[in-house]
Short mmCIF file of C-alpha atoms in Angstrom, two decimals:
data_model
loop_
_atom_site.label_atom_id
_atom_site.label_comp_id
_atom_site.label_asym_id
_atom_site.label_seq_id
_atom_site.Cartn_x
_atom_site.Cartn_y
_atom_site.Cartn_z
CA MET A 15 -65.80 -18.12 -128.00
CA LEU A 16 -66.68 -17.37 -124.42
CA ARG A 17 -64.54 -18.18 -121.41
CA PHE A 18 -65.93 -18.02 -117.91
CA PRO A 19 -63.78 -17.05 -114.99
CA SER A 20 -63.11 -19.82 -112.59
CA LYS A 21 -64.97 -17.97 -109.84
CA ALA A 22 -68.04 -16.51 -111.58
CA PHE A 23 -70.97 -16.33 -109.21
CA GLY A 24 -74.36 -17.64 -110.08
CA VAL A 25 -77.37 -19.42 -108.75
CA LEU A 26 -78.16 -22.90 -109.99
CA THR A 27 -81.91 -23.51 -110.14
CA GLY A 28 -82.63 -26.94 -111.52
CA LEU A 29 -80.57 -27.20 -114.69
CA LEU A 30 -80.41 -23.46 -115.26
CA LEU A 31 -77.21 -21.56 -114.42
CA LEU A 32 -77.86 -17.90 -113.85
CA PRO A 33 -74.49 -16.18 -113.48
CA SER A 34 -74.51 -12.89 -111.64
CA LEU A 35 -71.65 -11.69 -113.75
CA ILE A 36 -69.95 -13.19 -116.76
CA MET A 37 -67.04 -11.51 -118.48
CA ALA A 38 -66.05 -12.82 -121.85
CA GLN A 39 -62.36 -13.20 -122.52
CA THR A 40 -61.14 -10.94 -125.23
CA GLU A 41 -58.77 -12.11 -127.89
CA PRO A 42 -55.17 -12.43 -126.71
CA ASN A 43 -52.96 -9.42 -127.07
CA HIS A 44 -50.15 -10.18 -129.54
CA ILE A 45 -46.73 -8.65 -129.08
CA ASN A 46 -43.91 -9.15 -131.60
CA LEU A 47 -40.41 -8.38 -130.44
CA ALA A 48 -37.51 -7.69 -132.74
CA ALA A 49 -34.11 -9.10 -131.84
CA ASN A 50 -33.05 -7.53 -128.54
CA GLY A 51 -36.33 -5.61 -128.47
CA THR A 52 -38.27 -4.79 -125.27
CA ASP A 53 -41.95 -4.14 -124.52
CA PHE A 54 -43.79 -3.34 -121.26
CA ILE A 55 -46.91 -5.01 -119.91
CA SER A 56 -49.06 -4.06 -116.91
CA SER A 57 -52.41 -4.98 -115.40
CA PRO A 58 -55.45 -2.85 -116.42
CA SER A 59 -55.52 0.63 -114.84
CA TYR A 60 -52.04 0.14 -113.29
CA PRO A 61 -50.92 1.70 -110.95
CA GLY A 62 -54.61 2.02 -110.07
CA SER A 63 -56.60 -1.03 -109.05
CA TYR A 64 -57.58 -3.57 -111.67
CA GLN A 65 -61.19 -4.75 -112.02
CA ASN A 66 -62.88 -7.88 -110.72
CA ASN A 67 -63.55 -10.93 -112.88
CA LEU A 68 -60.77 -10.35 -115.39
CA ASP A 69 -59.31 -12.97 -117.73
CA ILE A 70 -56.66 -11.39 -119.95
CA GLN A 71 -53.94 -12.99 -122.13
CA TRP A 72 -50.83 -11.85 -123.98
CA ILE A 73 -48.90 -13.78 -126.63
CA ILE A 74 -45.28 -12.66 -127.11
CA GLN A 75 -43.08 -13.78 -130.02
CA THR A 76 -39.59 -12.93 -131.25
CA VAL A 77 -37.17 -14.02 -134.00
CA GLN A 78 -35.66 -17.47 -134.25
CA ASP A 79 -32.72 -18.29 -131.99
CA PHE A 80 -33.85 -15.68 -129.51
CA ARG A 81 -35.67 -16.12 -126.27
CA ILE A 82 -38.11 -14.00 -124.27
CA LEU A 83 -37.21 -12.76 -120.79
CA LEU A 84 -39.83 -11.44 -118.35
CA SER A 85 -38.56 -9.05 -115.63
CA PHE A 86 -40.99 -7.83 -112.94
CA TYR A 87 -40.87 -4.37 -111.37
CA ALA A 88 -43.96 -4.49 -109.14
CA PHE A 89 -46.55 -7.05 -108.12
CA ILE A 90 -49.51 -6.72 -105.73
CA THR A 91 -52.65 -8.82 -106.20
CA GLU A 92 -55.45 -10.22 -104.11
CA ARG A 93 -54.66 -13.74 -102.97
CA ASN A 94 -57.10 -15.39 -105.41
CA ASP A 95 -56.07 -13.24 -108.37
CA HIS A 96 -53.26 -14.87 -110.36
CA LEU A 97 -50.72 -14.22 -113.07
CA SER A 98 -49.44 -17.23 -115.01
CA ALA A 99 -46.87 -17.52 -117.81
CA GLY A 100 -45.58 -20.35 -120.00
CA ASP A 101 -43.85 -21.45 -123.18
CA GLY A 102 -45.52 -21.27 -126.59
CA ILE A 103 -48.86 -19.72 -127.49
CA ASP A 104 -51.45 -22.03 -125.79
CA SER A 105 -52.36 -20.96 -122.25
CA ALA A 106 -54.82 -23.86 -122.00
CA ASN A 107 -51.95 -26.34 -121.99
CA SER A 108 -50.95 -26.42 -118.32
CA SER A 109 -47.86 -28.52 -119.06
CA THR A 110 -46.22 -25.49 -120.64
CA ARG A 111 -46.72 -23.27 -117.61
CA LEU A 112 -43.54 -21.78 -116.12
CA LEU A 113 -45.01 -19.45 -113.48
CA LEU A 114 -48.16 -19.07 -111.33
CA TRP A 115 -48.04 -16.09 -108.93
CA SER A 116 -50.18 -14.00 -106.54
CA GLY A 117 -49.74 -11.86 -103.45
CA ASN A 118 -47.36 -9.01 -102.59
CA SER A 119 -43.93 -10.34 -103.56
CA VAL A 120 -42.21 -9.76 -106.87
CA PRO A 121 -41.90 -12.89 -109.05
CA PRO A 122 -38.48 -14.00 -110.23
CA ASP A 123 -37.25 -13.26 -113.73
CA THR A 124 -38.70 -15.87 -116.10
CA ARG A 125 -37.45 -16.88 -119.56
CA SER A 126 -38.93 -18.92 -122.33
CA THR A 127 -37.35 -22.05 -123.77
CA GLY A 128 -38.22 -20.98 -127.31
CA ASN A 129 -39.07 -17.81 -129.17
CA ALA A 130 -42.73 -17.59 -127.96
CA MET A 131 -44.36 -17.06 -124.58
CA TRP A 132 -47.90 -16.61 -123.19
CA ILE A 133 -49.08 -14.59 -120.15
CA ARG A 134 -52.51 -14.79 -118.47
CA PHE A 135 -54.03 -12.70 -115.65
CA THR A 136 -57.31 -13.59 -113.88
CA SER A 137 -59.18 -11.92 -111.01
CA ASP A 138 -62.17 -13.09 -108.99
CA GLY A 139 -65.22 -11.14 -107.83
CA PHE A 140 -63.80 -10.03 -104.47
CA GLY A 141 -61.23 -7.34 -103.85
CA THR A 142 -58.66 -5.81 -106.14
CA ARG A 143 -55.15 -4.39 -105.86
CA SER A 144 -52.78 -2.33 -107.96
CA GLY A 145 -51.66 -5.31 -110.03
CA PHE A 146 -48.31 -5.70 -111.76
CA SER A 147 -45.76 -4.16 -114.09
CA LEU A 148 -43.18 -6.10 -116.15
CA SER A 149 -40.95 -5.98 -119.20
CA ALA A 150 -40.65 -8.56 -121.97
CA GLN A 151 -37.28 -8.58 -123.69
CA SER A 152 -35.95 -10.45 -126.70
CA VAL A 153 -32.53 -11.78 -125.86
CA GLY A 154 -29.91 -13.82 -127.63
CA SER A 155 -29.66 -17.40 -126.59
CA SER A 156 -26.41 -16.84 -124.70
CA CYS A 157 -28.06 -14.04 -122.71
CA VAL A 158 -31.30 -15.86 -122.06
CA LEU A 159 -30.70 -15.77 -118.28
CA ASN A 160 -29.90 -12.14 -118.70
CA SER A 161 -29.54 -11.81 -115.23
CA CYS A 162 -27.46 -8.72 -115.60
CA LEU A 163 -28.97 -6.86 -112.69
CA ASN A 164 -28.70 -3.25 -111.60
CA SER A 165 -28.88 -2.03 -115.21
CA GLY A 166 -25.98 -4.22 -116.34
CA THR A 167 -25.70 -5.05 -120.04
CA CYS A 168 -25.61 -8.65 -121.24
CA GLN A 169 -23.03 -9.53 -123.89
CA PRO A 170 -23.44 -12.92 -125.64
CA MET A 171 -20.49 -15.27 -125.68
CA GLY A 172 -21.23 -18.02 -128.16
CA TRP A 173 -24.45 -19.98 -127.90
CA SER A 174 -24.46 -20.66 -124.19
CA GLY A 175 -22.18 -18.08 -122.67
CA PHE A 176 -22.62 -14.45 -121.71
CA THR A 177 -21.05 -11.69 -119.68
CA CYS A 178 -22.51 -8.71 -117.89
CA GLU A 179 -21.11 -5.25 -118.24
CA CYS A 180 -21.85 -3.70 -114.86
CA LEU A 181 -22.32 -0.06 -114.07
CA ASN A 182 -19.79 1.60 -111.81
CA GLY A 183 -20.24 0.47 -108.23
CA PHE A 184 -21.51 -3.05 -109.06
CA ILE A 185 -19.71 -6.33 -109.53
CA GLY A 186 -20.57 -10.01 -109.85
CA THR A 187 -21.53 -12.34 -112.65
CA ARG A 188 -24.91 -10.65 -112.91
CA CYS A 189 -23.94 -7.24 -111.48
CA GLU A 190 -25.76 -8.34 -108.35
CA ILE A 191 -23.16 -7.11 -105.87
CA LYS A 192 -22.92 -3.54 -104.67
CA LEU A 193 -19.25 -2.58 -104.33
CA ASN A 194 -18.18 -0.13 -101.63
CA ASN A 195 -14.60 1.15 -101.65
CA LEU A 196 -13.42 2.62 -98.36
CA ALA A 197 -10.48 4.98 -98.14
CA ALA A 198 -8.22 4.64 -95.10
CA ASN A 199 -10.15 5.52 -91.92
CA GLN A 200 -13.33 6.22 -93.94
CA SER A 201 -16.80 5.12 -92.80
CA ILE A 202 -20.02 4.40 -94.74
CA ASN A 203 -23.57 3.38 -93.82
CA ILE A 204 -25.41 0.37 -95.25
CA THR A 205 -29.11 -0.40 -94.76
CA SER A 206 -31.65 -2.91 -95.98
CA PRO A 207 -33.86 -1.70 -98.88
CA SER A 208 -36.38 1.01 -97.91
CA TYR A 209 -35.06 1.23 -94.32
CA PRO A 210 -36.54 2.37 -91.92
CA SER A 211 -39.65 1.22 -93.80
CA ASN A 212 -40.15 -2.49 -94.34
CA TYR A 213 -37.98 -4.29 -96.87
CA GLN A 214 -39.51 -6.23 -99.77
CA SER A 215 -40.08 -9.96 -100.09
CA ASN A 216 -37.87 -12.35 -102.06
CA LEU A 217 -34.74 -10.25 -101.80
CA ASP A 218 -31.22 -11.48 -102.45
CA ILE A 219 -28.86 -8.53 -102.14
CA GLN A 220 -25.11 -8.54 -101.74
CA TRP A 221 -22.47 -5.99 -100.79
CA VAL A 222 -18.70 -6.15 -100.97
CA ILE A 223 -16.68 -3.72 -98.88
CA GLN A 224 -12.97 -3.29 -99.52
CA THR A 225 -10.31 -0.92 -98.26
CA ALA A 226 -6.58 -0.24 -98.63
CA GLU A 227 -3.94 -2.87 -97.92
CA ASP A 228 -2.85 -3.16 -94.27
CA PHE A 229 -6.28 -1.92 -93.21
CA ARG A 230 -9.22 -3.85 -91.82
CA ILE A 231 -12.99 -3.32 -91.81
CA VAL A 232 -15.14 -3.20 -88.70
CA LEU A 233 -18.94 -3.45 -88.85
CA SER A 234 -21.02 -1.78 -86.13
CA PHE A 235 -24.78 -2.39 -86.04
CA HIS A 236 -27.23 0.35 -85.07
CA ALA A 237 -30.57 -1.44 -85.66
CA PHE A 238 -31.68 -4.95 -86.62
CA ASN A 239 -35.18 -6.40 -87.04
CA THR A 240 -35.98 -9.23 -89.47
CA GLU A 241 -38.32 -12.21 -89.60
CA ILE A 242 -36.52 -14.72 -87.43
CA ASP A 243 -34.94 -17.67 -89.27
CA PHE A 244 -36.43 -16.80 -92.68
CA ASP A 245 -35.05 -13.32 -93.40
CA TYR A 246 -31.37 -13.08 -92.50
CA LEU A 247 -28.10 -11.24 -93.01
CA GLU A 248 -24.86 -13.10 -93.66
CA VAL A 249 -21.38 -11.59 -93.16
CA GLY A 250 -18.04 -13.04 -94.23
CA ASN A 251 -14.41 -12.32 -95.05
CA GLY A 252 -13.22 -11.66 -98.60
CA ARG A 253 -15.38 -11.07 -101.69
CA ASP A 254 -17.04 -14.44 -102.39
CA SER A 255 -20.34 -14.98 -100.61
CA THR A 256 -20.69 -18.43 -102.20
CA ASP A 257 -17.72 -19.70 -100.16
CA SER A 258 -19.37 -20.75 -96.90
CA SER A 259 -15.99 -21.26 -95.21
CA THR A 260 -15.48 -17.48 -95.18
CA ARG A 261 -18.78 -16.80 -93.41
CA VAL A 262 -18.48 -15.18 -89.98
CA PHE A 263 -22.17 -15.32 -88.99
CA ARG A 264 -25.79 -15.54 -90.16
CA TRP A 265 -28.17 -13.33 -88.15
CA SER A 266 -31.94 -12.91 -87.89
CA GLY A 267 -34.46 -11.67 -85.35
CA SER A 268 -34.49 -8.47 -83.30
CA SER A 269 -31.21 -8.50 -81.36
CA LEU A 270 -28.15 -6.55 -82.52
CA PRO A 271 -25.30 -8.57 -84.03
CA PRO A 272 -21.89 -8.03 -82.40
CA ASP A 273 -19.30 -5.66 -83.82
CA THR A 274 -17.35 -7.66 -86.41
CA LEU A 275 -13.75 -7.17 -87.57
CA SER A 276 -12.50 -8.54 -90.90
CA THR A 277 -9.37 -10.67 -91.13
CA GLY A 278 -8.27 -8.91 -94.32
CA ASN A 279 -9.08 -5.77 -96.28
CA ALA A 280 -12.41 -7.03 -97.73
CA MET A 281 -15.78 -8.24 -96.40
CA TRP A 282 -19.01 -9.44 -98.01
CA LEU A 283 -22.62 -9.07 -96.83
CA ARG A 284 -25.71 -10.84 -98.15
CA PHE A 285 -29.34 -10.17 -97.20
CA ILE A 286 -32.09 -12.65 -98.07
CA SER A 287 -35.84 -12.41 -97.42
CA ASP A 288 -38.59 -14.91 -98.17
CA SER A 289 -42.05 -14.33 -99.61
CA SER A 290 -43.94 -13.89 -96.34
CA SER A 291 -43.55 -11.38 -93.50
CA ARG A 292 -41.53 -8.19 -93.87
CA TYR A 293 -39.82 -6.09 -91.20
CA LYS A 294 -37.76 -2.90 -90.98
CA GLY A 295 -34.45 -4.61 -91.63
CA PHE A 296 -31.10 -3.29 -90.48
CA SER A 297 -28.75 -0.33 -90.34
CA LEU A 298 -24.98 -0.60 -89.91
CA SER A 299 -21.76 1.31 -90.44
CA ALA A 300 -18.58 -0.04 -92.02
CA ARG A 301 -15.32 1.63 -91.01
CA SER A 302 -11.76 1.23 -92.30
CA ILE A 303 -9.17 0.94 -89.55
CA VAL A 304 -5.46 0.10 -89.40
CA SER A 305 -4.78 -3.59 -89.03
CA LEU A 306 -3.23 -3.23 -85.57
CA ALA A 307 -6.27 -1.42 -84.19
CA THR A 308 -8.36 -3.19 -81.64
CA VAL A 309 -12.10 -3.29 -81.95
CA THR A 310 -13.69 -2.08 -78.73
CA THR A 311 -16.96 -3.84 -78.07
CA PRO A 312 -19.33 -1.65 -76.17
CA THR A 313 -19.51 -2.83 -72.70
CA ALA A 314 -22.54 -2.79 -70.64
CA THR A 315 -21.85 -0.38 -67.80
CA THR A 316 -23.82 -0.79 -64.61
CA THR A 317 -23.86 2.30 -62.44
CA THR A 318 -24.66 1.61 -58.82
CA PRO A 319 -25.63 4.72 -56.89
CA ALA A 320 -23.11 5.40 -54.19
CA THR A 321 -24.51 4.33 -50.84
CA LYS A 322 -23.80 6.97 -48.26
CA THR A 323 -23.48 5.55 -44.79
CA THR A 324 -23.09 8.00 -41.96
CA ASN A 325 -21.58 6.46 -38.89
CA PRO A 326 -21.25 8.88 -36.04
CA ALA A 327 -17.72 8.86 -34.77
CA ALA A 328 -17.52 6.07 -32.30
CA THR A 329 -16.23 7.53 -29.07
CA THR A 330 -15.20 5.20 -26.34
CA THR A 331 -14.64 6.85 -23.02
CA SER A 332 -12.71 4.68 -20.67
CA PRO A 333 -12.44 6.14 -17.23
CA ALA A 334 -8.84 6.40 -16.23
CA ALA A 335 -7.92 3.15 -14.67
CA THR A 336 -6.78 3.95 -11.20
CA THR A 337 -5.09 1.21 -9.30
CA THR A 338 -4.73 1.90 -5.69
CA ILE A 339 -2.22 -0.31 -3.97
CA PRO A 340 -2.60 0.15 -0.29
CA ALA A 341 0.69 0.72 1.31
CA THR A 342 1.89 -2.53 2.75
CA THR A 343 3.26 -2.06 6.16
CA THR A 344 5.39 -4.82 7.56
CA THR A 345 6.06 -4.46 11.17
CA ASN A 346 9.03 -6.37 12.29
CA PRO A 347 9.60 -5.84 15.93
CA ALA A 348 13.05 -4.59 16.43
CA VAL A 349 15.33 -7.42 17.08
CA THR A 350 17.27 -6.64 20.17
CA THR A 351 20.31 -8.66 20.86
CA THR A 352 21.40 -8.40 24.41
CA THR A 353 24.78 -9.76 25.22
CA PRO A 354 25.03 -10.29 28.89
CA ALA A 355 28.08 -8.67 30.17
CA ALA A 356 30.83 -10.97 31.20
CA THR A 357 31.39 -10.47 34.91
CA THR A 358 34.77 -11.18 36.51
CA THR A 359 35.45 -10.99 40.16
CA THR A 360 38.81 -9.63 39.49
CA PRO A 361 38.84 -5.86 39.36
CA ALA A 362 38.91 -4.63 35.85
CA THR A 363 42.41 -4.02 34.65
CA THR A 364 42.99 -2.04 31.54
CA THR A 365 46.26 -2.40 29.73
CA THR A 366 46.87 0.03 27.03
CA ASN A 367 48.84 -1.27 24.16
CA PRO A 368 49.52 1.13 21.37
CA ALA A 369 48.40 -1.47 18.86
CA VAL A 370 45.56 -2.94 20.81
CA THR A 371 42.64 -1.19 22.37
CA THR A 372 40.66 -3.28 24.76
CA THR A 373 37.28 -2.14 25.83
CA THR A 374 35.58 -3.85 28.64
CA LEU A 375 31.87 -3.95 28.30
CA SER A 376 29.78 -3.13 31.18
CA ALA A 377 27.11 -5.54 32.19
CA ALA A 378 24.40 -3.31 30.94
CA SER A 379 25.82 -2.80 27.43
CA THR A 380 23.25 -3.50 24.70
CA VAL A 381 24.00 -3.67 21.00
CA THR A 382 21.12 -3.22 18.47
CA ILE A 383 21.98 -4.67 15.07
CA PRO A 384 19.80 -3.76 12.05
CA THR A 385 18.49 -6.97 10.60
CA LEU A 386 17.30 -7.98 7.10
CA ALA A 387 13.71 -7.82 8.28
CA ALA A 388 14.11 -4.23 9.33
CA THR A 389 15.67 -3.35 6.01
CA THR A 390 12.86 -5.14 4.17
CA LYS A 391 10.32 -3.15 6.14
CA ALA A 392 11.87 0.09 5.01
CA ILE A 393 12.00 -1.04 1.41
CA ASP A 394 8.37 -2.23 1.51
CA THR A 395 7.33 1.14 2.81
CA LEU A 396 9.22 2.83 -0.03
CA VAL A 397 7.67 0.54 -2.63
CA GLY A 398 4.20 1.16 -1.25
CA LYS A 399 4.64 4.89 -1.59
CA VAL A 400 6.04 4.67 -5.07
CA ALA A 401 3.44 2.17 -6.26
CA GLY A 402 0.62 4.18 -4.77
CA GLY A 403 1.56 7.26 -6.76
CA ALA A 404 2.75 5.56 -9.95
CA ALA A 405 0.55 5.91 -12.99
CA ALA A 406 2.73 4.01 -15.39
CA GLY A 407 4.15 0.52 -15.41
CA GLY A 408 7.61 1.81 -16.26
CA VAL A 409 8.08 3.43 -12.88
CA LEU A 410 6.94 0.28 -11.14
CA LEU A 411 9.50 -1.74 -13.11
CA VAL A 412 12.31 0.58 -12.03
CA VAL A 413 11.23 0.25 -8.40
CA ILE A 414 11.17 -3.54 -8.66
CA LEU A 415 14.67 -3.58 -10.13
CA LEU A 416 15.86 -1.27 -7.34
CA LEU A 417 14.25 -3.55 -4.77
CA ILE A 418 16.03 -6.60 -6.16
CA PHE A 419 19.33 -4.70 -6.12
CA LEU A 420 18.95 -3.62 -2.47
CA ILE A 421 17.93 -7.08 -1.27
CA ARG A 422 20.95 -8.63 -2.90
CA ARG A 423 23.18 -5.94 -1.42
CA CYS A 424 21.85 -6.53 2.08
CA ARG A 425 22.35 -10.28 1.75
CA LYS A 426 25.91 -9.70 0.66
CA SER A 427 26.61 -7.37 3.59
CA ASN A 428 25.22 -9.88 6.09
CA SER A 429 27.35 -12.62 4.63
CA GLN A 430 30.43 -10.44 5.11
CA ARG A 431 29.75 -9.72 8.81
CA THR A 432 32.88 -10.63 10.80
CA VAL A 433 34.07 -10.59 14.41
CA ARG A 434 37.63 -9.57 14.82
CA ALA A 435 39.54 -10.83 17.85
CA PRO A 436 42.26 -8.44 18.91
CA ASP A 437 45.76 -9.70 19.36
CA ILE A 438 46.44 -10.49 23.05
CA PRO A 439 50.03 -10.35 24.09
CA SER A 440 51.39 -13.58 25.30
CA ALA A 441 52.41 -11.93 28.51
CA LEU A 442 48.82 -11.57 29.44
CA THR A 443 47.86 -15.09 28.70
CA ASP A 444 48.52 -16.14 32.23
CA THR A 445 46.24 -13.60 33.65
CA HIS A 446 42.56 -14.08 33.94
CA ILE A 447 41.61 -10.78 32.59
CA TYR A 448 39.52 -11.16 29.38
CA ALA A 449 38.24 -8.55 27.06
CA VAL A 450 35.01 -9.00 25.11
CA PRO A 451 35.96 -8.79 21.46
CA GLU A 452 34.91 -5.74 19.66
CA ALA A 453 32.03 -6.48 17.28
CA VAL A 454 32.23 -4.64 14.03
CA TYR A 455 29.36 -4.63 11.52
CA ASP A 456 29.92 -3.36 8.02
CA ILE A 457 26.69 -2.16 6.44
CA ASN A 458 26.38 -0.48 3.06
CA ILE A 459 23.25 1.63 2.91
CA GLY A 460 22.60 3.98 0.05
CA GLY A 461 26.09 3.48 -1.36
CA ALA A 462 27.97 4.67 1.82
CA ASP A 463 29.93 2.35 4.06
CA ALA A 464 29.29 2.64 7.80
CA ALA A 465 30.85 0.79 10.68
CA VAL A 466 28.88 0.09 13.82
CA TYR A 467 30.87 -0.84 16.82
CA ALA A 468 29.42 -2.61 19.75
CA ASN A 469 31.18 -1.46 22.94
#
């Protein structure tokens, strides 16, 4: 029986089909697995490139009450070259198909529903790749999902149950979680698979980090580059990544996530990628710190070059203010008081009394009395001289105060000017001889009393 690949090339001339290349399908390869047995299957020439126009089948069977589990290790095909797998032994029955795969991502683990399974690989006439590598394992019904990852061992528990015995350093129902134990103040590095090369497609990887009681965990990111929105890293508190309430953030793209501090002594991380684009991934460090420690988030520091401004010393030269007060000269013509002499036709008679001295003024006697105007003139002259040579306001103030004092003193002296009339004995009252009273002026100048008599 001949089977033609779906993409054989030929030229149709009338009713005649002339294929350029026809490859007949060989008989299926039969593989019998003992209970818990394992066999390995790969594409032709793997890890070299397979050929064009292939159509190859495998039929895998195992004992009753066991199932067949396919686990893939590598997968790279041209887009139109496919691997398919299904239940039973008839690959022509599309209703039994469980898997149809091509491209560069690794297919998920696939299990049969019974004790038989078929696999088929086809390639077209254009381009080839390295192909695939997988294992087929006979598993008990309770371990059909086998999903004991990271070399964990599946242990059946009844018909439907199973447990995974994980190697040291892995935890989880399927040994899918990498466990990292941090001693106090210890630090470890965690990266995406193959970092700094690109990570693989269809990843679902988890880490749990735990440290001593009364310590916390701080994550610091050094690099981050994933396909935005589709490939992402999740971080949360505790050990259960399925509890969304513990999640701190989900991050994707090319910007660095912030430093993150746990609320307790454990944190979980989960990295997921889809089947399309692949990037370098991430690199981070996890450090154990005491619970009272404060995480210091690096701060962006902006350094502004110091601006040097040279201002020459501002020098203000004010010429010495010289105020010249011209001496004020007040000229008060001397006040001359002339008292006409009293003339009596009676010859002058002088009576000498021991207590009374009578002086008769001659007609030509003239008395000059210093007046306030004259005193003011002298003071003005003094002030003019002082003010003209004074360079400070303090001296001027003293002079003004002195001026006020002298003026008040002069006014007081003038108000005290008196004319004393000498006692005239009653015996002389009948005579007509009169004496001009003696005029006495008391003047205090410069603190000394002086008496001026007018004779």
